[in-house]
mmCIF file of C-alpha atoms and ligand atoms in Angstrom:
data_model
loop_
_atom_site.group_PDB
_atom_site.id
_atom_site.type_symbol
_atom_site.label_atom_id
_atom_site.label_comp_id
_atom_site.label_asym_id
_atom_site.label_seq_id
_atom_site.Cartn_x
_atom_site.Cartn_y
_atom_site.Cartn_z
ATOM 1 C CA MET A 17 148.027 217.888 235.074
ATOM 2 C CA PHE A 18 151.789 217.546 234.694
ATOM 3 C CA THR A 19 153.045 215.532 237.668
ATOM 4 C CA ILE A 20 156.786 215.956 237.908
ATOM 5 C CA GLY A 21 159.289 215.474 240.687
ATOM 6 C CA CYS A 22 162.664 214.001 241.469
ATOM 7 C CA HIS A 23 164.441 211.741 243.863
ATOM 8 C CA LEU A 24 164.966 213.395 247.268
ATOM 9 C CA SER A 25 166.805 212.464 250.443
ATOM 10 C CA ALA A 26 164.450 211.101 253.095
ATOM 11 C CA SER A 27 166.762 211.921 255.987
ATOM 12 C CA LYS A 28 164.729 214.888 257.259
ATOM 13 C CA GLY A 29 161.328 213.247 256.981
ATOM 14 C CA TYR A 30 158.194 213.524 254.865
ATOM 15 C CA LEU A 31 157.280 217.163 255.479
ATOM 16 C CA ALA A 32 160.824 218.261 254.645
ATOM 17 C CA MET A 33 160.707 216.315 251.375
ATOM 18 C CA ALA A 34 157.359 217.819 250.395
ATOM 19 C CA LYS A 35 158.639 221.339 251.104
ATOM 20 C CA GLU A 36 161.819 220.664 249.195
ATOM 21 C CA ALA A 37 159.748 219.399 246.247
ATOM 22 C CA VAL A 38 157.596 222.536 246.241
ATOM 23 C CA SER A 39 160.704 224.732 246.486
ATOM 24 C CA ILE A 40 161.996 223.352 243.170
ATOM 25 C CA GLY A 41 158.675 223.516 241.347
ATOM 26 C CA ALA A 42 157.838 219.830 241.767
ATOM 27 C CA ASN A 43 154.456 218.419 242.753
ATOM 28 C CA THR A 44 155.646 214.937 243.678
ATOM 29 C CA PHE A 45 158.876 213.186 244.711
ATOM 30 C CA GLN A 46 160.581 209.851 245.105
ATOM 31 C CA PHE A 47 162.620 208.723 248.113
ATOM 32 C CA PHE A 48 164.337 205.645 249.493
ATOM 33 C CA THR A 49 162.401 203.970 252.281
ATOM 34 C CA ARG A 50 165.714 203.412 254.064
ATOM 35 C CA ASN A 51 169.398 203.537 253.267
ATOM 36 C CA PRO A 52 169.633 202.396 249.619
ATOM 37 C CA ARG A 53 172.037 199.690 250.721
ATOM 38 C CA GLY A 54 169.493 198.315 253.192
ATOM 39 C CA GLY A 55 169.591 198.560 256.965
ATOM 40 C CA GLN A 56 167.150 199.989 259.470
ATOM 41 C CA ALA A 57 164.445 202.442 258.446
ATOM 42 C CA LYS A 58 163.963 205.583 260.495
ATOM 43 C CA PRO A 59 161.077 205.123 262.947
ATOM 44 C CA ILE A 60 157.801 206.624 261.722
ATOM 45 C CA ASP A 61 157.157 210.041 263.249
ATOM 46 C CA GLU A 62 153.400 210.430 263.359
ATOM 47 C CA ASN A 63 153.571 214.204 263.789
ATOM 48 C CA ASP A 64 155.705 214.471 260.687
ATOM 49 C CA ILE A 65 153.242 212.283 258.774
ATOM 50 C CA LYS A 66 150.290 214.389 259.890
ATOM 51 C CA ALA A 67 152.036 217.636 258.913
ATOM 52 C CA PHE A 68 153.066 216.083 255.602
ATOM 53 C CA LEU A 69 149.538 214.976 254.750
ATOM 54 C CA GLU A 70 148.174 218.461 255.450
ATOM 55 C CA TYR A 71 150.938 220.201 253.554
ATOM 56 C CA SER A 72 150.516 217.845 250.593
ATOM 57 C CA LYS A 73 146.843 218.589 250.390
ATOM 58 C CA GLU A 74 147.362 222.354 250.521
ATOM 59 C CA ASN A 75 150.151 222.262 247.967
ATOM 60 C CA GLU A 76 148.616 219.634 245.692
ATOM 61 C CA ILE A 77 151.409 217.121 246.027
ATOM 62 C CA ASN A 78 150.383 214.235 243.844
ATOM 63 C CA VAL A 79 151.064 210.520 244.344
ATOM 64 C CA ILE A 80 154.522 209.938 245.838
ATOM 65 C CA LEU A 81 156.859 207.086 245.031
ATOM 66 C CA ALA A 82 158.846 205.157 247.608
ATOM 67 C CA HIS A 83 161.802 203.200 246.284
ATOM 68 C CA ALA A 84 162.975 199.994 247.955
ATOM 69 C CA PRO A 85 166.705 199.675 248.690
ATOM 70 C CA TYR A 86 168.318 198.605 245.427
ATOM 71 C CA THR A 87 170.415 195.957 247.127
ATOM 72 C CA LEU A 88 167.365 193.810 247.902
ATOM 73 C CA ASN A 89 167.300 190.693 245.777
ATOM 74 C CA ALA A 90 163.981 188.886 245.885
ATOM 75 C CA CYS A 91 165.277 186.252 243.458
ATOM 76 C CA SER A 92 168.661 185.501 244.993
ATOM 77 C CA ALA A 93 169.797 181.873 245.033
ATOM 78 C CA ASP A 94 170.467 182.402 248.753
ATOM 79 C CA PRO A 95 167.300 181.783 250.815
ATOM 80 C CA GLY A 96 168.629 184.101 253.523
ATOM 81 C CA LEU A 97 168.856 187.017 251.093
ATOM 82 C CA ARG A 98 165.375 186.287 249.751
ATOM 83 C CA GLU A 99 164.055 186.259 253.302
ATOM 84 C CA PHE A 100 165.801 189.575 253.985
ATOM 85 C CA ALA A 101 164.228 191.139 250.882
ATOM 86 C CA LYS A 102 160.814 189.869 251.905
ATOM 87 C CA ASN A 103 161.031 191.104 255.487
ATOM 88 C CA THR A 104 162.325 194.496 254.413
ATOM 89 C CA MET A 105 159.486 194.905 251.947
ATOM 90 C CA ILE A 106 156.891 193.791 254.505
ATOM 91 C CA ASP A 107 158.201 196.456 256.871
ATOM 92 C CA ASP A 108 158.263 199.088 254.087
ATOM 93 C CA LEU A 109 154.681 198.295 253.076
ATOM 94 C CA ARG A 110 153.532 198.504 256.683
ATOM 95 C CA ARG A 111 155.137 201.948 256.919
ATOM 96 C CA MET A 112 153.647 203.039 253.587
ATOM 97 C CA GLU A 113 150.160 202.697 255.023
ATOM 98 C CA TYR A 114 150.808 205.833 257.110
ATOM 99 C CA THR A 115 150.671 207.683 253.772
ATOM 100 C CA PRO A 116 147.892 205.749 252.055
ATOM 101 C CA GLY A 117 147.370 205.339 248.337
ATOM 102 C CA ASN A 118 150.907 205.842 247.071
ATOM 103 C CA TYR A 119 153.406 203.749 245.098
ATOM 104 C CA TYR A 120 156.263 201.483 246.169
ATOM 105 C CA ASN A 121 158.808 200.668 243.481
ATOM 106 C CA PHE A 122 161.366 197.848 243.537
ATOM 107 C CA HIS A 123 163.935 196.236 241.289
ATOM 108 C CA PRO A 124 162.865 192.670 240.520
ATOM 109 C CA GLY A 125 166.393 191.442 241.279
ATOM 110 C CA SER A 126 169.178 189.395 239.731
ATOM 111 C CA HIS A 127 168.807 185.672 239.160
ATOM 112 C CA VAL A 128 172.591 185.154 238.940
ATOM 113 C CA LYS A 129 173.206 181.578 237.794
ATOM 114 C CA GLN A 130 169.878 179.882 238.430
ATOM 115 C CA GLY A 131 168.183 181.208 235.323
ATOM 116 C CA VAL A 132 165.477 183.722 234.707
ATOM 117 C CA GLU A 133 162.500 181.337 235.145
ATOM 118 C CA ILE A 134 163.484 180.453 238.702
ATOM 119 C CA GLY A 135 164.134 184.129 239.359
ATOM 120 C CA ILE A 136 160.641 185.025 238.152
ATOM 121 C CA ASP A 137 159.121 182.296 240.343
ATOM 122 C CA TYR A 138 160.911 183.577 243.441
ATOM 123 C CA ILE A 139 159.815 187.172 242.856
ATOM 124 C CA ALA A 140 156.189 186.167 242.336
ATOM 125 C CA GLU A 141 156.304 183.880 245.396
ATOM 126 C CA MET A 142 157.554 186.750 247.516
ATOM 127 C CA LEU A 143 154.871 189.098 246.216
ATOM 128 C CA ASN A 144 152.221 186.501 246.987
ATOM 129 C CA GLU A 145 153.488 186.369 250.562
ATOM 130 C CA ILE A 146 153.646 190.109 251.152
ATOM 131 C CA LEU A 147 150.715 191.641 249.273
ATOM 132 C CA THR A 148 147.482 192.007 251.201
ATOM 133 C CA LYS A 149 143.929 192.834 250.123
ATOM 134 C CA GLU A 150 143.839 195.607 252.716
ATOM 135 C CA GLN A 151 146.889 197.536 251.561
ATOM 136 C CA THR A 152 146.300 200.823 249.749
ATOM 137 C CA THR A 153 149.801 200.946 248.268
ATOM 138 C CA THR A 154 150.436 199.785 244.724
ATOM 139 C CA VAL A 155 153.721 197.903 244.326
ATOM 140 C CA LEU A 156 155.576 198.696 241.108
ATOM 141 C CA LEU A 157 158.037 196.477 239.284
ATOM 142 C CA GLU A 158 160.710 198.601 237.631
ATOM 143 C CA THR A 159 161.792 197.893 234.051
ATOM 144 C CA MET A 160 165.538 197.137 234.139
ATOM 145 C CA ALA A 161 168.467 197.760 231.795
ATOM 146 C CA GLY A 162 169.477 194.087 231.693
ATOM 147 C CA LYS A 163 172.807 194.586 233.396
ATOM 148 C CA GLY A 164 174.283 191.214 234.418
ATOM 149 C CA SER A 165 171.441 188.825 235.182
ATOM 150 C CA GLU A 166 168.810 191.424 236.073
ATOM 151 C CA VAL A 167 165.242 190.198 235.829
ATOM 152 C CA GLY A 168 162.830 192.631 234.201
ATOM 153 C CA ARG A 169 165.045 193.491 231.226
ATOM 154 C CA ASN A 170 162.093 193.185 228.858
ATOM 155 C CA PHE A 171 158.317 193.506 229.029
ATOM 156 C CA GLU A 172 157.879 189.735 228.754
ATOM 157 C CA GLU A 173 159.751 189.129 232.025
ATOM 158 C CA ILE A 174 157.706 191.746 233.863
ATOM 159 C CA LYS A 175 154.546 190.199 232.477
ATOM 160 C CA ALA A 176 155.658 186.717 233.548
ATOM 161 C CA ILE A 177 155.998 187.955 237.135
ATOM 162 C CA ILE A 178 152.610 189.695 237.119
ATOM 163 C CA ASP A 179 150.963 186.574 235.690
ATOM 164 C CA LYS A 180 151.995 184.594 238.761
ATOM 165 C CA VAL A 181 150.830 187.215 241.278
ATOM 166 C CA GLU A 182 147.444 186.588 242.868
ATOM 167 C CA LEU A 183 146.528 190.141 243.945
ATOM 168 C CA LYS A 184 147.121 191.675 240.526
ATOM 169 C CA GLU A 185 145.268 194.863 241.439
ATOM 170 C CA LYS A 186 148.081 195.670 243.895
ATOM 171 C CA ILE A 187 150.777 195.441 241.196
ATOM 172 C CA GLY A 188 151.881 197.909 238.544
ATOM 173 C CA VAL A 189 154.943 198.847 236.523
ATOM 174 C CA CYS A 190 157.353 201.787 236.646
ATOM 175 C CA LEU A 191 159.016 202.408 233.298
ATOM 176 C CA ASP A 192 162.519 203.873 233.524
ATOM 177 C CA THR A 193 163.437 205.651 230.277
ATOM 178 C CA CYS A 194 167.192 205.096 230.762
ATOM 179 C CA HIS A 195 166.650 201.429 231.567
ATOM 180 C CA VAL A 196 164.349 200.617 228.635
ATOM 181 C CA TRP A 197 166.696 202.466 226.263
ATOM 182 C CA ASP A 198 169.680 200.552 227.635
ATOM 183 C CA ALA A 199 167.612 197.378 227.384
ATOM 184 C CA GLY A 200 167.114 197.964 223.652
ATOM 185 C CA TYR A 201 163.735 199.710 223.336
ATOM 186 C CA ASN A 202 164.183 202.549 220.866
ATOM 187 C CA ILE A 203 162.161 205.335 222.454
ATOM 188 C CA ILE A 204 163.855 207.928 220.214
ATOM 189 C CA GLU A 205 162.673 206.583 216.890
ATOM 190 C CA ASN A 206 159.720 204.512 217.922
ATOM 191 C CA LEU A 207 158.163 205.614 221.214
ATOM 192 C CA ASP A 208 154.687 204.710 220.018
ATOM 193 C CA GLY A 209 155.879 201.284 218.907
ATOM 194 C CA VAL A 210 157.453 200.695 222.329
ATOM 195 C CA LEU A 211 154.216 201.731 224.035
ATOM 196 C CA ASP A 212 152.245 199.476 221.664
ATOM 197 C CA GLU A 213 154.486 196.607 222.675
ATOM 198 C CA PHE A 214 154.081 197.423 226.371
ATOM 199 C CA ASP A 215 150.335 197.499 225.840
ATOM 200 C CA LYS A 216 150.260 194.226 223.933
ATOM 201 C CA ILE A 217 152.436 192.344 226.419
ATOM 202 C CA ILE A 218 151.659 193.878 229.824
ATOM 203 C CA GLY A 219 148.788 196.302 229.222
ATOM 204 C CA LEU A 220 149.182 200.079 229.530
ATOM 205 C CA ASN A 221 146.663 200.036 232.380
ATOM 206 C CA LYS A 222 149.474 198.517 234.463
ATOM 207 C CA LEU A 223 151.852 201.395 233.761
ATOM 208 C CA LYS A 224 151.695 203.665 236.819
ATOM 209 C CA ALA A 225 154.848 205.776 236.849
ATOM 210 C CA ILE A 226 157.815 206.890 234.743
ATOM 211 C CA HIS A 227 161.416 207.296 235.888
ATOM 212 C CA LEU A 228 162.545 210.082 233.581
ATOM 213 C CA ASN A 229 166.267 209.824 232.898
ATOM 214 C CA ASP A 230 168.636 210.333 230.031
ATOM 215 C CA SER A 231 171.288 207.649 229.463
ATOM 216 C CA LYS A 232 175.074 207.862 229.244
ATOM 217 C CA ASN A 233 175.102 204.897 226.882
ATOM 218 C CA GLU A 234 173.850 203.715 223.515
ATOM 219 C CA LEU A 235 170.674 201.794 222.755
ATOM 220 C CA ALA A 236 170.844 198.184 224.036
ATOM 221 C CA SER A 237 174.071 198.832 225.958
ATOM 222 C CA HIS A 238 172.669 197.086 229.086
ATOM 223 C CA LYS A 239 174.644 199.490 231.245
ATOM 224 C CA ASP A 240 172.238 201.519 233.451
ATOM 225 C CA ARG A 241 174.115 204.804 233.810
ATOM 226 C CA HIS A 242 171.716 207.729 234.150
ATOM 227 C CA GLU A 243 172.505 211.099 232.577
ATOM 228 C CA LYS A 244 171.076 214.593 233.005
ATOM 229 C CA ILE A 245 168.056 215.401 230.832
ATOM 230 C CA GLY A 246 169.220 216.380 227.355
ATOM 231 C CA GLU A 247 172.870 215.553 227.996
ATOM 232 C CA GLY A 248 172.756 211.875 227.175
ATOM 233 C CA LYS A 249 172.112 209.550 224.257
ATOM 234 C CA ILE A 250 168.322 209.836 224.490
ATOM 235 C CA GLY A 251 168.277 213.623 224.277
ATOM 236 C CA LEU A 252 165.779 216.352 225.037
ATOM 237 C CA GLU A 253 163.687 215.945 221.909
ATOM 238 C CA ALA A 254 162.848 212.305 222.661
ATOM 239 C CA ILE A 255 162.319 212.996 226.364
ATOM 240 C CA SER A 256 160.010 215.839 225.455
ATOM 241 C CA LYS A 257 157.957 213.409 223.378
ATOM 242 C CA VAL A 258 157.776 211.056 226.358
ATOM 243 C CA ILE A 259 156.259 213.687 228.653
ATOM 244 C CA ASN A 260 153.820 214.782 225.949
ATOM 245 C CA ASN A 261 152.713 211.397 224.631
ATOM 246 C CA SER A 262 148.945 211.240 225.006
ATOM 247 C CA ARG A 263 149.017 207.703 226.391
ATOM 248 C CA ILE A 264 151.423 208.445 229.254
ATOM 249 C CA LYS A 265 151.352 212.217 229.818
ATOM 250 C CA ASP A 266 149.086 211.944 232.851
ATOM 251 C CA LEU A 267 151.387 209.548 234.710
ATOM 252 C CA PRO A 268 153.730 210.873 237.398
ATOM 253 C CA PHE A 269 157.312 211.485 236.199
ATOM 254 C CA TYR A 270 160.274 211.153 238.564
ATOM 255 C CA LEU A 271 163.768 212.376 237.709
ATOM 256 C CA GLU A 272 166.673 210.222 238.874
ATOM 257 C CA THR A 273 169.324 212.150 237.030
ATOM 258 C CA PRO A 274 172.778 212.900 238.498
ATOM 259 C CA ASN A 275 171.860 216.245 240.083
ATOM 260 C CA GLU A 276 171.801 218.177 243.304
ATOM 261 C CA LEU A 277 168.668 220.116 244.195
ATOM 262 C CA ASP A 278 169.384 223.158 242.010
ATOM 263 C CA GLY A 279 170.124 220.897 239.040
ATOM 264 C CA TYR A 280 166.763 219.198 239.529
ATOM 265 C CA LYS A 281 165.104 222.602 239.758
ATOM 266 C CA LYS A 282 166.538 223.546 236.370
ATOM 267 C CA GLU A 283 165.485 220.240 234.802
ATOM 268 C CA ILE A 284 161.956 220.661 236.112
ATOM 269 C CA GLU A 285 161.810 224.194 234.668
ATOM 270 C CA LEU A 286 163.096 222.889 231.333
ATOM 271 C CA LEU A 287 160.575 220.031 231.257
ATOM 272 C CA LYS A 288 157.711 222.374 232.095
ATOM 273 C CA LYS A 289 158.716 224.473 229.076
ATOM 274 C CA CYS A 290 158.706 221.349 226.916
ATOM 275 C CA ARG A 291 155.321 220.266 228.165
ATOM 276 C CA MET A 292 152.587 221.157 225.710
HETATM 277 FE FE1 FE B 27 165.289 202.054 240.513
HETATM 278 FE FE1 FE B 28 164.819 204.023 237.910
HETATM 279 ZN ZN1 ZN B 29 168.962 202.981 236.950
#
């Protein structure tokens, strides 16, 4: 099955997102658990959750992906900011259990001046404090473009975090095509080589989701500027190979391209045509 969706606004609740997804031909979606800059989450509305779960079943909505606010920094040098990231993620994971068995994606963070090793230690420490055996949510580390001092700019850094996590079965990886391209992984000329490397270093069994984006910038630019599918430096041909690659074609794909709803609808139509 081709699982494809895009990033949607969570402001009207879960059922509204699921209906919006279906209306554009999607069978999954991504959303921010709260304002992307942080702040309070909307209280859980149990009626909305119940209606969402029913609607999802009827309409075959596949695994959904919650995205943590991108301002959280689990490896900040400031203990107060680390504490804030931890508490926000604890609250998000508690809320995620209302919709069991889905994914929660976060950016590992930026180590700023303390160095990547300390950054990796902080992220793993936080995960060891927040992950529980009981949770049904899988927490995904997102591969980053390597802008500034971002942690997770290569597969080795992601692996180093996972190695230090105790409940490894609760952890996975979300590969962002724009980010890995910007980080220097040539998915145009050597997608299979990149996947081989992912497999060798992290293990493809840990790869749970794909953020499907084109990039405004060149290979290894370390910029992180998403582009519409087919309008960037990665291009439609390479993206088409991503969604058809036998090793990853059954993963869920989430568009985070600069689009409004009708733009996403067109991209989803285009990708369905490219899907073999
Ligand atoms: Fe992200
Ligand atoms: Fe992403
Ligand atoms: Zn990005």
